[in-house]
GROMACS .gro file of C-alpha atoms in nm:
model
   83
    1UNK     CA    1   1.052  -0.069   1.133
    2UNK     CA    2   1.108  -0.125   0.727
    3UNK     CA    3   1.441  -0.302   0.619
    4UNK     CA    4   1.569  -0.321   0.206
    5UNK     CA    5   1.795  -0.595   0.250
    6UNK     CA    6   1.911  -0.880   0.544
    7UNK     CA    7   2.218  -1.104   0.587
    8UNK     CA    8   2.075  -1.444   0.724
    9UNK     CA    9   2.421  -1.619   0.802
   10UNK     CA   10   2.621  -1.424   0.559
   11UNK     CA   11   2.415  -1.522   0.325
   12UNK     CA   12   2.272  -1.103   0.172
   13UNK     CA   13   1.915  -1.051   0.015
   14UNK     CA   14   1.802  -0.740  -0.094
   15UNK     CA   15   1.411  -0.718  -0.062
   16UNK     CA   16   1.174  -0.453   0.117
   17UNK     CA   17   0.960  -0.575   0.485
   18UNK     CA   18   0.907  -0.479   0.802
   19UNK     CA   19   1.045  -0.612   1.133
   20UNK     CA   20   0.957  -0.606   1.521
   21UNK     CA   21   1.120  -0.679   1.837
   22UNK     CA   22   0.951  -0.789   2.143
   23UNK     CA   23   1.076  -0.940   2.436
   24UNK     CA   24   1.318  -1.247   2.250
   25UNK     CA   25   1.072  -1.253   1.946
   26UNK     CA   26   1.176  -1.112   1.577
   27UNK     CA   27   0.885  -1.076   1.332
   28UNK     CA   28   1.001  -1.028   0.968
   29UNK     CA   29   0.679  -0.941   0.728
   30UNK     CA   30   0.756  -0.970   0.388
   31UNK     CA   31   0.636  -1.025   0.038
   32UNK     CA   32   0.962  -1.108  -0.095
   33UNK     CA   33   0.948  -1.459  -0.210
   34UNK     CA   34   1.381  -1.505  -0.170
   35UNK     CA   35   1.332  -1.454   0.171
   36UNK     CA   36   1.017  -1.720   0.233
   37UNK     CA   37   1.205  -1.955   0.041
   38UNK     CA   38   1.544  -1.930   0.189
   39UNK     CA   39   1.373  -1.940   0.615
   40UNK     CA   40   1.162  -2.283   0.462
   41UNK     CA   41   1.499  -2.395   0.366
   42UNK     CA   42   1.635  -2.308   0.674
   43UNK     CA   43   1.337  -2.455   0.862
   44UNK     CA   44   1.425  -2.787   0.716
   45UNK     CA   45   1.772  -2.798   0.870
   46UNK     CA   46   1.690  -2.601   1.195
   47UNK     CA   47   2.054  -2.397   1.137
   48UNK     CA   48   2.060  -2.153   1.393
   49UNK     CA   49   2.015  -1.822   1.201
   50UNK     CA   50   2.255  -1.506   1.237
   51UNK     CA   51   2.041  -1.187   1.112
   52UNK     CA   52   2.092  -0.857   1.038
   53UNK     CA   53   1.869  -0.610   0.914
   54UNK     CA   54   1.934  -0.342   0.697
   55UNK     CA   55   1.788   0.039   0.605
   56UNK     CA   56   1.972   0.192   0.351
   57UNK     CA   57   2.296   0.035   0.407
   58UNK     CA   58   2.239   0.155   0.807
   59UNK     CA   59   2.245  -0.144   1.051
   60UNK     CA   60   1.868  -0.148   1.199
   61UNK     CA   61   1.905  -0.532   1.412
   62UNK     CA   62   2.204  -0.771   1.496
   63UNK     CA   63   2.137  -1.090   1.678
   64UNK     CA   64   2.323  -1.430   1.632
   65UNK     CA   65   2.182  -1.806   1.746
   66UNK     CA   66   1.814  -1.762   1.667
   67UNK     CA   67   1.583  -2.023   1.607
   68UNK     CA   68   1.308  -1.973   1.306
   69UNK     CA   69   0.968  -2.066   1.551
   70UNK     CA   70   0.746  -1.968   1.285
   71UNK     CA   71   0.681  -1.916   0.919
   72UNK     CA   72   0.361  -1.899   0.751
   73UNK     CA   73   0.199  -1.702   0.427
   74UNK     CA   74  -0.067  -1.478   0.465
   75UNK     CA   75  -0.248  -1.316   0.163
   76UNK     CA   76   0.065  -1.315  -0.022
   77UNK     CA   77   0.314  -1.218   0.288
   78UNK     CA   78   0.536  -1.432   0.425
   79UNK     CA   79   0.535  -1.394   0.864
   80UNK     CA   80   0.843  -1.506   1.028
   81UNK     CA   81   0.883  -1.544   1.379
   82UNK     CA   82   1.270  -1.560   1.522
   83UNK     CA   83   1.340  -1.689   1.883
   0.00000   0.00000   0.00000
């Protein structure tokens, strides 16, 4: 599913991506550099991370206490992976 903008604990950024589910995984795919660079922030300090995701203004995900397992940078994207 696509997303415009996501609160990561409270904290709002508007940007474009797309987002999965499975099982108690979250994948965020993005090429919005404000949201690589606030998850390898948050990677740093292992904060648990409060998310929701966002379709025009409609609430697509809410989950609280996730971990950040992965984040890497593919050909410009940045892949998140929330546990």
């Amino acid at each position: 599913m696509v997303f415009d903008k996501i609160a990561v604990n409270n904290h709002i950024i508007e940007a474009e991506g797309q987002f999965t589910q499975e099982d108690s995984a979250i994948r965020l795919t993005t090429s919005a550099g404000s949201i690589g660079q606030y998850f390898n922030q948050l990677e740093s300090s292992r904060e648990a991370v409060n998310l929701v995701i966002f379709k025009d203004d409609e609430e697509r995900l809410n989950e609280k206490e996730l971990q950040l397992d992965n984040i890497t940078v593919d050909g410009g994207n940045y892949r998140i992976q929330l546990v």
